[in-house]
Amino acid sequence: MASISNPYLSQRFRTLIWSCLDFNLLKTGTFYAERYFYVDQDNHEARHLYATALLRSGQTQSALYLVDLPQETRCSACVELESTVVADEAVLRCRAGVLALKTNLQEKAALHFSRALLLNPLLWEAFEGLCSSGVYPELDELFPPRSKQTKSDDTSISYWYDRKNGPVNTGIGFFSPETHMPGSGSRTWLTQPFRMDSIARESIATNESSLISADNSLVGYGTTHVRALSLPTRTVNLMPSNGRQFDEGGPIMKKARGTKLENYGWKDPLVTSQSNNTVKHPPQRKRPHHRARSNSGGSEMDDDMIAESPNSPSVSSLAQSPRSDTSPAPSNATANQEQMTQEAIEFEAADNYIYELMKMFAKAVQKLARYECQAAIEDLDRLPEEQQKSPLVMVLVGRAQYESNQYQKAERVFDEVRKQDPYRIWDMETYSSLLWQLQRTVKLSFLAQELISIDSRSAQAWIAVGNCFSLQKERTQALTCFRRATQLEPQCAYAYTLSGHECIDDDMEKAISFFQSALRADSRHYNAWYGLGTCYLRMSKLRLAEFHFRKAIEIHPNSAVLLGCVGMVMEKRGRMEQAFGLFDKAVQISSDNVLVRYRRAKLLIGMRRYSAAIEDLKKLRDLVPEEANVVFQLARAYRLKGQTPEAQQILLVARDIAPKDMNKLKKLMDIKKDKEAPEDDDTGGGMEEG
């Protein structure tokens, strides 16, 4: 990757960030603005762009905190943005994907996101949305390696991402306009400011009818122009792990299933009908050249001005002009030519930095979406050091650790995030659930109060308040808060799921209804599948329980808890070997998970494999020394194995831990060697499911 001292890197970041903000791709703009700021935190313009991106994304307090500087160092008023232009197909695809994902149309969303990425692989929202819909493209296909040019090269200077054939030589920068774009007299989207109405963080907050016209085609926001859209012919292998594949015809299943696109019950609204020969194109408007944003507000020329001039020679043609052998000294034209060549090389190095940065983030986010948490953390550790200090990177690390049940590590990371951005609302629902797991009552209460004071209309704040009441066993108030979160954000699957968990002990039918509502909002919310499985397990509907647990495992295959739940179902159905295999796999994934190791130990006792059970229980005693059930089971295993002295010693410890359970202690003392004990020997002290 290029050095952060590259003089053209700032210019490239500015072009990309302003383009995203002007098109209201707020998440992508914020992503790159954060990257730019953490390249050089002393760069005032980078700070200003980051704050602008946060402000447009609705994070007002975070933006104000970022620019809360001494009076003498504050920036002047922002320059008004230029006029609105029509969005191109990549942006329309991205926005259509966001809308489809918002309404839980996973297949439709995946199609739009995948085609948006084919047109422009730097659309962060499209890539993140594609992962959220359960489709994981081949990153080497989506982000092909870009060759690095040197000053001695006399051929192409850089690449432009051609819509049909991928990166091609053009002699201009990656974000520069295409000088020979057929039928286009304006700049391409990456170098021109473009505007559409606001996109919220996870949903479109504008009137949905403005995106879809009466004939089911997509139009640009804020304009009456309708564009005829053509799809790329370049094919990228977008093969998900679940067998779904995308080509130019849309999402299809494996050939063996014989499924066609029409079976999904919808047609692609963005594909222009081949039989329609009366599509009218709006007249092209001449656009004024845009000046580069700067603090001084001066007349600095746009970095792409050279490429926009129809009469100026391209950089590559200049670079290929032969030098006269009879010239005694380099002419001014030759010197200018060398300077332009070197500048083009520097521009390309800046482009490569951003391109490689996006690729590295994409690898980590894709692995996190597949719940390959440790691999995601390793990829994030490979990011440049200055990027690892940014809130987004730390949040991704914290989420990976949370999903891996590494709660203490995740807490430290989220604490650092709060120091970096004390007004951050995004991802705070995960942090509040983390504090709930760690039983941090005071800390969770403080977080909930802060979030409400920052934004009382955010679902994340009310989820934190609900978690706070839940931790204090005030279930009615917790349910009220979770219901408020769903009122503010009707598609918030997590709030429905938390409501279900609150009701599971008191009203099973109501809990099932909440979990089903969560799945209607997001069919890939594995926690809701787990909740339904738990309900059916308690109702002894073992087949239904197994079905829902396995649906959760399809989404989160590396969850020790989910594997343990299926193991419990197999055990209850009498399939001991299958149950042991599942418990064993769960322990291998998470060796410190107390519940699955305890269930495996009990199963080993039932299978009369006492030595292995004793090893598990000794490990558990070190992890949870005050857990009475562990001590009882350890004494039981020793007794059944015939090691009476060890059993008596352990029972003395058990008597001190749970003096009220003397009857169970007596039953354990009466167990003869290699004879199974009664099944009601647990105290119910928390080791059992539920």
mmCIF file of N, CA and C in Angstrom, residues 480-599:
data_model
loop_
_atom_site.group_PDB
_atom_site.id
_atom_site.type_symbol
_atom_site.label_atom_id
_atom_site.label_comp_id
_atom_site.label_asym_id
_atom_site.label_seq_id
_atom_site.Cartn_x
_atom_site.Cartn_y
_atom_site.Cartn_z
ATOM 1 N N THR A 480 -41.662 -2.644 27.753
ATOM 2 C CA THR A 480 -42.117 -1.326 27.301
ATOM 3 C C THR A 480 -41.034 -0.630 26.488
ATOM 4 N N CYS A 481 -39.791 -0.735 26.953
ATOM 5 C CA CYS A 481 -38.676 -0.096 26.244
ATOM 6 C C CYS A 481 -38.406 -0.770 24.901
ATOM 7 N N PHE A 482 -38.457 -2.085 24.868
ATOM 8 C CA PHE A 482 -38.234 -2.784 23.600
ATOM 9 C C PHE A 482 -39.355 -2.471 22.601
ATOM 10 N N ARG A 483 -40.590 -2.332 23.115
ATOM 11 C CA ARG A 483 -41.697 -1.969 22.236
ATOM 12 C C ARG A 483 -41.494 -0.557 21.680
ATOM 13 N N ARG A 484 -40.964 0.336 22.486
ATOM 14 C CA ARG A 484 -40.660 1.692 22.012
ATOM 15 C C ARG A 484 -39.604 1.657 20.905
ATOM 16 N N ALA A 485 -38.640 0.771 21.043
ATOM 17 C CA ALA A 485 -37.605 0.639 20.005
ATOM 18 C C ALA A 485 -38.213 0.190 18.686
ATOM 19 N N THR A 486 -39.161 -0.741 18.732
ATOM 20 C CA THR A 486 -39.789 -1.206 17.495
ATOM 21 C C THR A 486 -40.715 -0.150 16.899
ATOM 22 N N GLN A 487 -41.265 0.723 17.729
ATOM 23 C CA GLN A 487 -42.076 1.818 17.208
ATOM 24 C C GLN A 487 -41.214 2.818 16.442
ATOM 25 N N LEU A 488 -40.021 3.067 16.960
ATOM 26 C CA LEU A 488 -39.110 3.999 16.292
ATOM 27 C C LEU A 488 -38.472 3.383 15.057
ATOM 28 N N GLU A 489 -38.245 2.091 15.090
ATOM 29 C CA GLU A 489 -37.638 1.383 13.961
ATOM 30 C C GLU A 489 -38.371 0.056 13.774
ATOM 31 N N PRO A 490 -39.439 0.046 12.993
ATOM 32 C CA PRO A 490 -40.278 -1.163 12.877
ATOM 33 C C PRO A 490 -39.535 -2.392 12.384
ATOM 34 N N GLN A 491 -38.423 -2.226 11.678
ATOM 35 C CA GLN A 491 -37.677 -3.377 11.173
ATOM 36 C C GLN A 491 -36.532 -3.786 12.098
ATOM 37 N N CYS A 492 -36.580 -3.353 13.341
ATOM 38 C CA CYS A 492 -35.519 -3.692 14.302
ATOM 39 C C CYS A 492 -35.768 -5.104 14.848
ATOM 40 N N ALA A 493 -35.199 -6.089 14.186
ATOM 41 C CA ALA A 493 -35.407 -7.486 14.584
ATOM 42 C C ALA A 493 -34.873 -7.753 15.988
ATOM 43 N N TYR A 494 -33.788 -7.089 16.363
ATOM 44 C CA TYR A 494 -33.171 -7.353 17.661
ATOM 45 C C TYR A 494 -34.106 -6.990 18.814
ATOM 46 N N ALA A 495 -34.850 -5.898 18.667
ATOM 47 C CA ALA A 495 -35.775 -5.493 19.730
ATOM 48 C C ALA A 495 -36.886 -6.526 19.904
ATOM 49 N N TYR A 496 -37.403 -7.064 18.794
ATOM 50 C CA TYR A 496 -38.414 -8.128 18.893
ATOM 51 C C TYR A 496 -37.836 -9.368 19.586
ATOM 52 N N THR A 497 -36.601 -9.702 19.237
ATOM 53 C CA THR A 497 -35.981 -10.892 19.828
ATOM 54 C C THR A 497 -35.791 -10.732 21.330
ATOM 55 N N LEU A 498 -35.321 -9.567 21.751
ATOM 56 C CA LEU A 498 -35.147 -9.330 23.190
ATOM 57 C C LEU A 498 -36.492 -9.377 23.918
ATOM 58 N N SER A 499 -37.532 -8.899 23.273
ATOM 59 C CA SER A 499 -38.876 -8.991 23.871
ATOM 60 C C SER A 499 -39.267 -10.449 24.061
ATOM 61 N N GLY A 500 -38.959 -11.281 23.060
ATOM 62 C CA GLY A 500 -39.268 -12.702 23.186
ATOM 63 C C GLY A 500 -38.548 -13.352 24.345
ATOM 64 N N HIS A 501 -37.278 -13.011 24.525
ATOM 65 C CA HIS A 501 -36.524 -13.602 25.639
ATOM 66 C C HIS A 501 -37.059 -13.138 26.990
ATOM 67 N N GLU A 502 -37.597 -11.927 27.041
ATOM 68 C CA GLU A 502 -38.171 -11.443 28.287
ATOM 69 C C GLU A 502 -39.452 -12.206 28.647
ATOM 70 N N CYS A 503 -40.186 -12.648 27.627
ATOM 71 C CA CYS A 503 -41.482 -13.313 27.874
ATOM 72 C C CYS A 503 -41.367 -14.820 28.015
ATOM 73 N N ILE A 504 -40.221 -15.394 27.735
ATOM 74 C CA ILE A 504 -40.117 -16.840 27.574
ATOM 75 C C ILE A 504 -40.450 -17.608 28.852
ATOM 76 N N ASP A 505 -40.251 -16.998 30.004
ATOM 77 C CA ASP A 505 -40.539 -17.687 31.271
ATOM 78 C C ASP A 505 -41.995 -17.534 31.711
ATOM 79 N N ASP A 506 -42.651 -16.484 31.237
ATOM 80 C CA ASP A 506 -44.004 -16.188 31.711
ATOM 81 C C ASP A 506 -45.093 -16.528 30.704
ATOM 82 N N ASP A 507 -44.830 -16.282 29.442
ATOM 83 C CA ASP A 507 -45.866 -16.455 28.420
ATOM 84 C C ASP A 507 -45.199 -16.998 27.157
ATOM 85 N N MET A 508 -45.227 -18.317 27.005
ATOM 86 C CA MET A 508 -44.521 -18.950 25.900
ATOM 87 C C MET A 508 -45.106 -18.551 24.551
ATOM 88 N N GLU A 509 -46.420 -18.475 24.440
ATOM 89 C CA GLU A 509 -47.046 -18.121 23.168
ATOM 90 C C GLU A 509 -46.682 -16.694 22.756
ATOM 91 N N LYS A 510 -46.644 -15.813 23.722
ATOM 92 C CA LYS A 510 -46.271 -14.432 23.419
ATOM 93 C C LYS A 510 -44.807 -14.352 22.977
ATOM 94 N N ALA A 511 -43.969 -15.139 23.611
ATOM 95 C CA ALA A 511 -42.560 -15.168 23.225
ATOM 96 C C ALA A 511 -42.405 -15.655 21.786
ATOM 97 N N ILE A 512 -43.147 -16.712 21.426
ATOM 98 C CA ILE A 512 -43.091 -17.233 20.062
ATOM 99 C C ILE A 512 -43.524 -16.162 19.064
ATOM 100 N N SER A 513 -44.549 -15.397 19.416
ATOM 101 C CA SER A 513 -45.026 -14.331 18.534
ATOM 102 C C SER A 513 -43.949 -13.267 18.316
ATOM 103 N N PHE A 514 -43.241 -12.913 19.379
ATOM 104 C CA PHE A 514 -42.165 -11.925 19.245
ATOM 105 C C PHE A 514 -41.039 -12.449 18.350
ATOM 106 N N PHE A 515 -40.647 -13.696 18.542
ATOM 107 C CA PHE A 515 -39.576 -14.261 17.718
ATOM 108 C C PHE A 515 -39.984 -14.327 16.248
ATOM 109 N N GLN A 516 -41.234 -14.647 16.001
ATOM 110 C CA GLN A 516 -41.712 -14.683 14.619
ATOM 111 C C GLN A 516 -41.731 -13.284 14.004
ATOM 112 N N SER A 517 -42.055 -12.277 14.792
ATOM 113 C CA SER A 517 -42.008 -10.895 14.300
ATOM 114 C C SER A 517 -40.575 -10.501 13.948
ATOM 115 N N ALA A 518 -39.630 -10.957 14.748
ATOM 116 C CA ALA A 518 -38.225 -10.673 14.453
ATOM 117 C C ALA A 518 -37.809 -11.272 13.119
ATOM 118 N N LEU A 519 -38.260 -12.486 12.837
ATOM 119 C CA LEU A 519 -37.905 -13.139 11.574
ATOM 120 C C LEU A 519 -38.620 -12.501 10.390
ATOM 121 N N ARG A 520 -39.790 -11.933 10.613
ATOM 122 C CA ARG A 520 -40.440 -11.196 9.530
ATOM 123 C C ARG A 520 -39.665 -9.931 9.193
ATOM 124 N N ALA A 521 -39.003 -9.362 10.191
ATOM 125 C CA ALA A 521 -38.177 -8.176 9.936
ATOM 126 C C ALA A 521 -36.833 -8.539 9.325
ATOM 127 N N ASP A 522 -36.269 -9.672 9.753
ATOM 128 C CA ASP A 522 -34.963 -10.101 9.241
ATOM 129 C C ASP A 522 -34.888 -11.618 9.342
ATOM 130 N N SER A 523 -35.030 -12.268 8.207
ATOM 131 C CA SER A 523 -35.061 -13.736 8.214
ATOM 132 C C SER A 523 -33.698 -14.342 8.522
ATOM 133 N N ARG A 524 -32.635 -13.547 8.556
ATOM 134 C CA ARG A 524 -31.304 -14.055 8.882
ATOM 135 C C ARG A 524 -30.890 -13.699 10.312
ATOM 136 N N HIS A 525 -31.854 -13.364 11.126
ATOM 137 C CA HIS A 525 -31.538 -13.040 12.521
ATOM 138 C C HIS A 525 -31.478 -14.344 13.321
ATOM 139 N N TYR A 526 -30.299 -14.893 13.469
ATOM 140 C CA TYR A 526 -30.169 -16.237 14.046
ATOM 141 C C TYR A 526 -30.656 -16.299 15.492
ATOM 142 N N ASN A 527 -30.597 -15.196 16.205
ATOM 143 C CA ASN A 527 -31.026 -15.181 17.602
ATOM 144 C C ASN A 527 -32.515 -15.475 17.734
ATOM 145 N N ALA A 528 -33.293 -15.039 16.726
ATOM 146 C CA ALA A 528 -34.726 -15.329 16.762
ATOM 147 C C ALA A 528 -34.990 -16.811 16.485
ATOM 148 N N TRP A 529 -34.250 -17.411 15.552
ATOM 149 C CA TRP A 529 -34.369 -18.862 15.325
ATOM 150 C C TRP A 529 -34.009 -19.630 16.595
ATOM 151 N N TYR A 530 -32.972 -19.170 17.278
ATOM 152 C CA TYR A 530 -32.580 -19.812 18.537
ATOM 153 C C TYR A 530 -33.691 -19.681 19.585
ATOM 154 N N GLY A 531 -34.303 -18.491 19.653
ATOM 155 C CA GLY A 531 -35.379 -18.294 20.615
ATOM 156 C C GLY A 531 -36.556 -19.217 20.366
ATOM 157 N N LEU A 532 -36.928 -19.375 19.102
ATOM 158 C CA LEU A 532 -38.023 -20.298 18.778
ATOM 159 C C LEU A 532 -37.651 -21.736 19.132
ATOM 160 N N GLY A 533 -36.406 -22.116 18.855
ATOM 161 C CA GLY A 533 -35.961 -23.461 19.220
ATOM 162 C C GLY A 533 -36.042 -23.701 20.712
ATOM 163 N N THR A 534 -35.674 -22.692 21.489
ATOM 164 C CA THR A 534 -35.746 -22.812 22.946
ATOM 165 C C THR A 534 -37.188 -22.984 23.424
ATOM 166 N N CYS A 535 -38.104 -22.217 22.820
ATOM 167 C CA CYS A 535 -39.517 -22.351 23.190
ATOM 168 C C CYS A 535 -40.024 -23.764 22.921
ATOM 169 N N TYR A 536 -39.747 -24.276 21.739
ATOM 170 C CA TYR A 536 -40.246 -25.610 21.390
ATOM 171 C C TYR A 536 -39.558 -26.704 22.199
ATOM 172 N N LEU A 537 -38.298 -26.476 22.593
ATOM 173 C CA LEU A 537 -37.618 -27.453 23.446
ATOM 174 C C LEU A 537 -38.300 -27.526 24.808
ATOM 175 N N ARG A 538 -38.667 -26.382 25.353
ATOM 176 C CA ARG A 538 -39.356 -26.375 26.644
ATOM 177 C C ARG A 538 -40.756 -26.980 26.540
ATOM 178 N N MET A 539 -41.330 -26.887 25.380
ATOM 179 C CA MET A 539 -42.658 -27.473 25.168
ATOM 180 C C MET A 539 -42.558 -28.941 24.764
ATOM 181 N N SER A 540 -41.326 -29.486 24.752
ATOM 182 C CA SER A 540 -41.052 -30.886 24.387
ATOM 183 C C SER A 540 -41.443 -31.204 22.944
ATOM 184 N N LYS A 541 -41.484 -30.182 22.102
ATOM 185 C CA LYS A 541 -41.693 -30.392 20.663
ATOM 186 C C LYS A 541 -40.314 -30.501 20.021
ATOM 187 N N LEU A 542 -39.755 -31.714 20.132
ATOM 188 C CA LEU A 542 -38.335 -31.880 19.829
ATOM 189 C C LEU A 542 -38.025 -31.692 18.347
ATOM 190 N N ARG A 543 -38.888 -32.154 17.470
ATOM 191 C CA ARG A 543 -38.617 -31.998 16.040
ATOM 192 C C ARG A 543 -38.629 -30.514 15.638
ATOM 193 N N LEU A 544 -39.598 -29.775 16.146
ATOM 194 C CA LEU A 544 -39.645 -28.342 15.862
ATOM 195 C C LEU A 544 -38.439 -27.631 16.464
ATOM 196 N N ALA A 545 -38.053 -28.030 17.661
ATOM 197 C CA ALA A 545 -36.885 -27.427 18.296
ATOM 198 C C ALA A 545 -35.631 -27.663 17.465
ATOM 199 N N GLU A 546 -35.452 -28.917 17.018
ATOM 200 C CA GLU A 546 -34.273 -29.229 16.208
ATOM 201 C C GLU A 546 -34.267 -28.426 14.915
ATOM 202 N N PHE A 547 -35.434 -28.300 14.274
ATOM 203 C CA PHE A 547 -35.522 -27.558 13.014
ATOM 204 C C PHE A 547 -35.059 -26.114 13.200
ATOM 205 N N HIS A 548 -35.555 -25.458 14.239
ATOM 206 C CA HIS A 548 -35.224 -24.046 14.435
ATOM 207 C C HIS A 548 -33.781 -23.857 14.894
ATOM 208 N N PHE A 549 -33.275 -24.751 15.712
ATOM 209 C CA PHE A 549 -31.868 -24.655 16.093
ATOM 210 C C PHE A 549 -30.959 -24.828 14.878
ATOM 211 N N ARG A 550 -31.315 -25.762 14.002
ATOM 212 C CA ARG A 550 -30.476 -25.991 12.822
ATOM 213 C C ARG A 550 -30.568 -24.817 11.844
ATOM 214 N N LYS A 551 -31.702 -24.142 11.761
ATOM 215 C CA LYS A 551 -31.805 -22.934 10.949
ATOM 216 C C LYS A 551 -30.876 -21.853 11.487
ATOM 217 N N ALA A 552 -30.776 -21.761 12.799
ATOM 218 C CA ALA A 552 -29.850 -20.797 13.399
ATOM 219 C C ALA A 552 -28.407 -21.165 13.090
ATOM 220 N N ILE A 553 -28.091 -22.464 13.102
ATOM 221 C CA ILE A 553 -26.719 -22.912 12.831
ATOM 222 C C ILE A 553 -26.342 -22.644 11.377
ATOM 223 N N GLU A 554 -27.304 -22.710 10.456
ATOM 224 C CA GLU A 554 -27.014 -22.389 9.056
ATOM 225 C C GLU A 554 -26.471 -20.968 8.926
ATOM 226 N N ILE A 555 -26.968 -20.060 9.758
ATOM 227 C CA ILE A 555 -26.530 -18.662 9.717
ATOM 228 C C ILE A 555 -25.255 -18.471 10.522
ATOM 229 N N HIS A 556 -25.183 -19.104 11.686
ATOM 230 C CA HIS A 556 -24.031 -18.958 12.593
ATOM 231 C C HIS A 556 -23.467 -20.347 12.876
ATOM 232 N N PRO A 557 -22.688 -20.901 11.945
ATOM 233 C CA PRO A 557 -22.220 -22.289 12.109
ATOM 234 C C PRO A 557 -21.156 -22.466 13.180
ATOM 235 N N ASN A 558 -20.600 -21.383 13.690
ATOM 236 C CA ASN A 558 -19.520 -21.484 14.667
ATOM 237 C C ASN A 558 -19.967 -21.133 16.075
ATOM 238 N N SER A 559 -21.250 -21.288 16.351
ATOM 239 C CA SER A 559 -21.782 -20.989 17.684
ATOM 240 C C SER A 559 -21.784 -22.250 18.541
ATOM 241 N N ALA A 560 -21.008 -22.240 19.592
ATOM 242 C CA ALA A 560 -20.973 -23.379 20.503
ATOM 243 C C ALA A 560 -22.323 -23.563 21.192
ATOM 244 N N VAL A 561 -22.990 -22.475 21.512
ATOM 245 C CA VAL A 561 -24.289 -22.559 22.190
ATOM 246 C C VAL A 561 -25.320 -23.249 21.302
ATOM 247 N N LEU A 562 -25.372 -22.881 20.029
ATOM 248 C CA LEU A 562 -26.350 -23.482 19.118
ATOM 249 C C LEU A 562 -26.070 -24.965 18.911
ATOM 250 N N LEU A 563 -24.800 -25.322 18.754
ATOM 251 C CA LEU A 563 -24.462 -26.737 18.620
ATOM 252 C C LEU A 563 -24.848 -27.509 19.878
ATOM 253 N N GLY A 564 -24.628 -26.888 21.023
ATOM 254 C CA GLY A 564 -25.020 -27.530 22.276
ATOM 255 C C GLY A 564 -26.525 -27.719 22.380
ATOM 256 N N CYS A 565 -27.302 -26.754 21.843
ATOM 257 C CA CYS A 565 -28.757 -26.886 21.882
ATOM 258 C C CYS A 565 -29.230 -28.061 21.033
ATOM 259 N N VAL A 566 -28.657 -28.218 19.848
ATOM 260 C CA VAL A 566 -29.022 -29.371 19.021
ATOM 261 C C VAL A 566 -28.591 -30.661 19.719
ATOM 262 N N GLY A 567 -27.447 -30.618 20.397
ATOM 263 C CA GLY A 567 -26.999 -31.777 21.161
ATOM 264 C C GLY A 567 -27.980 -32.163 22.249
ATOM 265 N N MET A 568 -28.559 -31.172 22.913
ATOM 266 C CA MET A 568 -29.557 -31.452 23.941
ATOM 267 C C MET A 568 -30.798 -32.123 23.348
ATOM 268 N N VAL A 569 -31.205 -31.665 22.151
ATOM 269 C CA VAL A 569 -32.359 -32.283 21.495
ATOM 270 C C VAL A 569 -32.048 -33.737 21.150
ATOM 271 N N MET A 570 -30.848 -33.968 20.611
ATOM 272 C CA MET A 570 -30.462 -35.336 20.258
ATOM 273 C C MET A 570 -30.411 -36.224 21.502
ATOM 274 N N GLU A 571 -29.960 -35.676 22.593
ATOM 275 C CA GLU A 571 -29.889 -36.447 23.841
ATOM 276 C C GLU A 571 -31.287 -36.832 24.317
ATOM 277 N N LYS A 572 -32.212 -35.868 24.247
ATOM 278 C CA LYS A 572 -33.575 -36.156 24.672
ATOM 279 C C LYS A 572 -34.257 -37.164 23.752
ATOM 280 N N ARG A 573 -33.827 -37.221 22.499
ATOM 281 C CA ARG A 573 -34.393 -38.187 21.556
ATOM 282 C C ARG A 573 -33.676 -39.535 21.615
ATOM 283 N N GLY A 574 -32.716 -39.671 22.528
ATOM 284 C CA GLY A 574 -32.029 -40.932 22.723
ATOM 285 C C GLY A 574 -30.892 -41.196 21.755
ATOM 286 N N ARG A 575 -30.492 -40.215 20.984
ATOM 287 C CA ARG A 575 -29.401 -40.383 20.026
ATOM 288 C C ARG A 575 -28.097 -39.902 20.673
ATOM 289 N N MET A 576 -27.547 -40.747 21.550
ATOM 290 C CA MET A 576 -26.444 -40.341 22.401
ATOM 291 C C MET A 576 -25.162 -40.051 21.620
ATOM 292 N N GLU A 577 -24.843 -40.867 20.637
ATOM 293 C CA GLU A 577 -23.613 -40.658 19.891
ATOM 294 C C GLU A 577 -23.669 -39.353 19.099
ATOM 295 N N GLN A 578 -24.819 -39.075 18.481
ATOM 296 C CA GLN A 578 -24.964 -37.810 17.763
ATOM 297 C C GLN A 578 -24.867 -36.633 18.728
ATOM 298 N N ALA A 579 -25.490 -36.789 19.886
ATOM 299 C CA ALA A 579 -25.426 -35.723 20.880
ATOM 300 C C ALA A 579 -23.994 -35.480 21.332
ATOM 301 N N PHE A 580 -23.257 -36.567 21.588
ATOM 302 C CA PHE A 580 -21.873 -36.413 22.023
ATOM 303 C C PHE A 580 -21.031 -35.725 20.939
ATOM 304 N N GLY A 581 -21.244 -36.080 19.670
ATOM 305 C CA GLY A 581 -20.505 -35.439 18.586
ATOM 306 C C GLY A 581 -20.749 -33.945 18.532
ATOM 307 N N LEU A 582 -21.992 -33.530 18.755
ATOM 308 C CA LEU A 582 -22.315 -32.101 18.745
ATOM 309 C C LEU A 582 -21.709 -31.373 19.940
ATOM 310 N N PHE A 583 -21.811 -31.995 21.137
ATOM 311 C CA PHE A 583 -21.193 -31.380 22.314
ATOM 312 C C PHE A 583 -19.677 -31.283 22.148
ATOM 313 N N ASP A 584 -19.097 -32.326 21.578
ATOM 314 C CA ASP A 584 -17.655 -32.338 21.385
ATOM 315 C C ASP A 584 -17.218 -31.223 20.438
ATOM 316 N N LYS A 585 -17.956 -31.037 19.347
ATOM 317 C CA LYS A 585 -17.640 -29.968 18.405
ATOM 318 C C LYS A 585 -17.802 -28.598 19.053
ATOM 319 N N ALA A 586 -18.847 -28.469 19.872
ATOM 320 C CA ALA A 586 -19.075 -27.191 20.558
ATOM 321 C C ALA A 586 -17.934 -26.860 21.503
ATOM 322 N N VAL A 587 -17.437 -27.848 22.231
ATOM 323 C CA VAL A 587 -16.324 -27.620 23.152
ATOM 324 C C VAL A 587 -15.057 -27.256 22.385
ATOM 325 N N GLN A 588 -14.852 -27.863 21.230
ATOM 326 C CA GLN A 588 -13.686 -27.526 20.422
ATOM 327 C C GLN A 588 -13.746 -26.086 19.929
ATOM 328 N N ILE A 589 -14.945 -25.608 19.607
ATOM 329 C CA ILE A 589 -15.097 -24.223 19.156
ATOM 330 C C ILE A 589 -14.876 -23.250 20.301
ATOM 331 N N SER A 590 -15.441 -23.568 21.469
ATOM 332 C CA SER A 590 -15.330 -22.677 22.628
ATOM 333 C C SER A 590 -15.044 -23.518 23.867
ATOM 334 N N SER A 591 -13.768 -23.679 24.166
ATOM 335 C CA SER A 591 -13.371 -24.561 25.272
ATOM 336 C C SER A 591 -13.783 -24.019 26.633
ATOM 337 N N ASP A 592 -14.030 -22.708 26.719
ATOM 338 C CA ASP A 592 -14.406 -22.107 27.997
ATOM 339 C C ASP A 592 -15.913 -21.943 28.160
ATOM 340 N N ASN A 593 -16.687 -22.464 27.216
ATOM 341 C CA ASN A 593 -18.134 -22.378 27.343
ATOM 342 C C ASN A 593 -18.604 -23.371 28.402
ATOM 343 N N VAL A 594 -19.119 -22.834 29.474
ATOM 344 C CA VAL A 594 -19.455 -23.652 30.637
ATOM 345 C C VAL A 594 -20.618 -24.596 30.352
ATOM 346 N N LEU A 595 -21.661 -24.106 29.687
ATOM 347 C CA LEU A 595 -22.869 -24.901 29.516
ATOM 348 C C LEU A 595 -22.622 -26.142 28.671
ATOM 349 N N VAL A 596 -21.945 -25.981 27.511
ATOM 350 C CA VAL A 596 -21.774 -27.136 26.626
ATOM 351 C C VAL A 596 -20.813 -28.163 27.239
ATOM 352 N N ARG A 597 -19.814 -27.683 27.959
ATOM 353 C CA ARG A 597 -18.913 -28.641 28.614
ATOM 354 C C ARG A 597 -19.637 -29.391 29.731
ATOM 355 N N TYR A 598 -20.533 -28.707 30.439
ATOM 356 C CA TYR A 598 -21.313 -29.359 31.490
ATOM 357 C C TYR A 598 -22.247 -30.417 30.899
ATOM 358 N N ARG A 599 -22.901 -30.072 29.774
ATOM 359 C CA ARG A 599 -23.792 -31.045 29.148
ATOM 360 C C ARG A 599 -23.015 -32.251 28.629
#
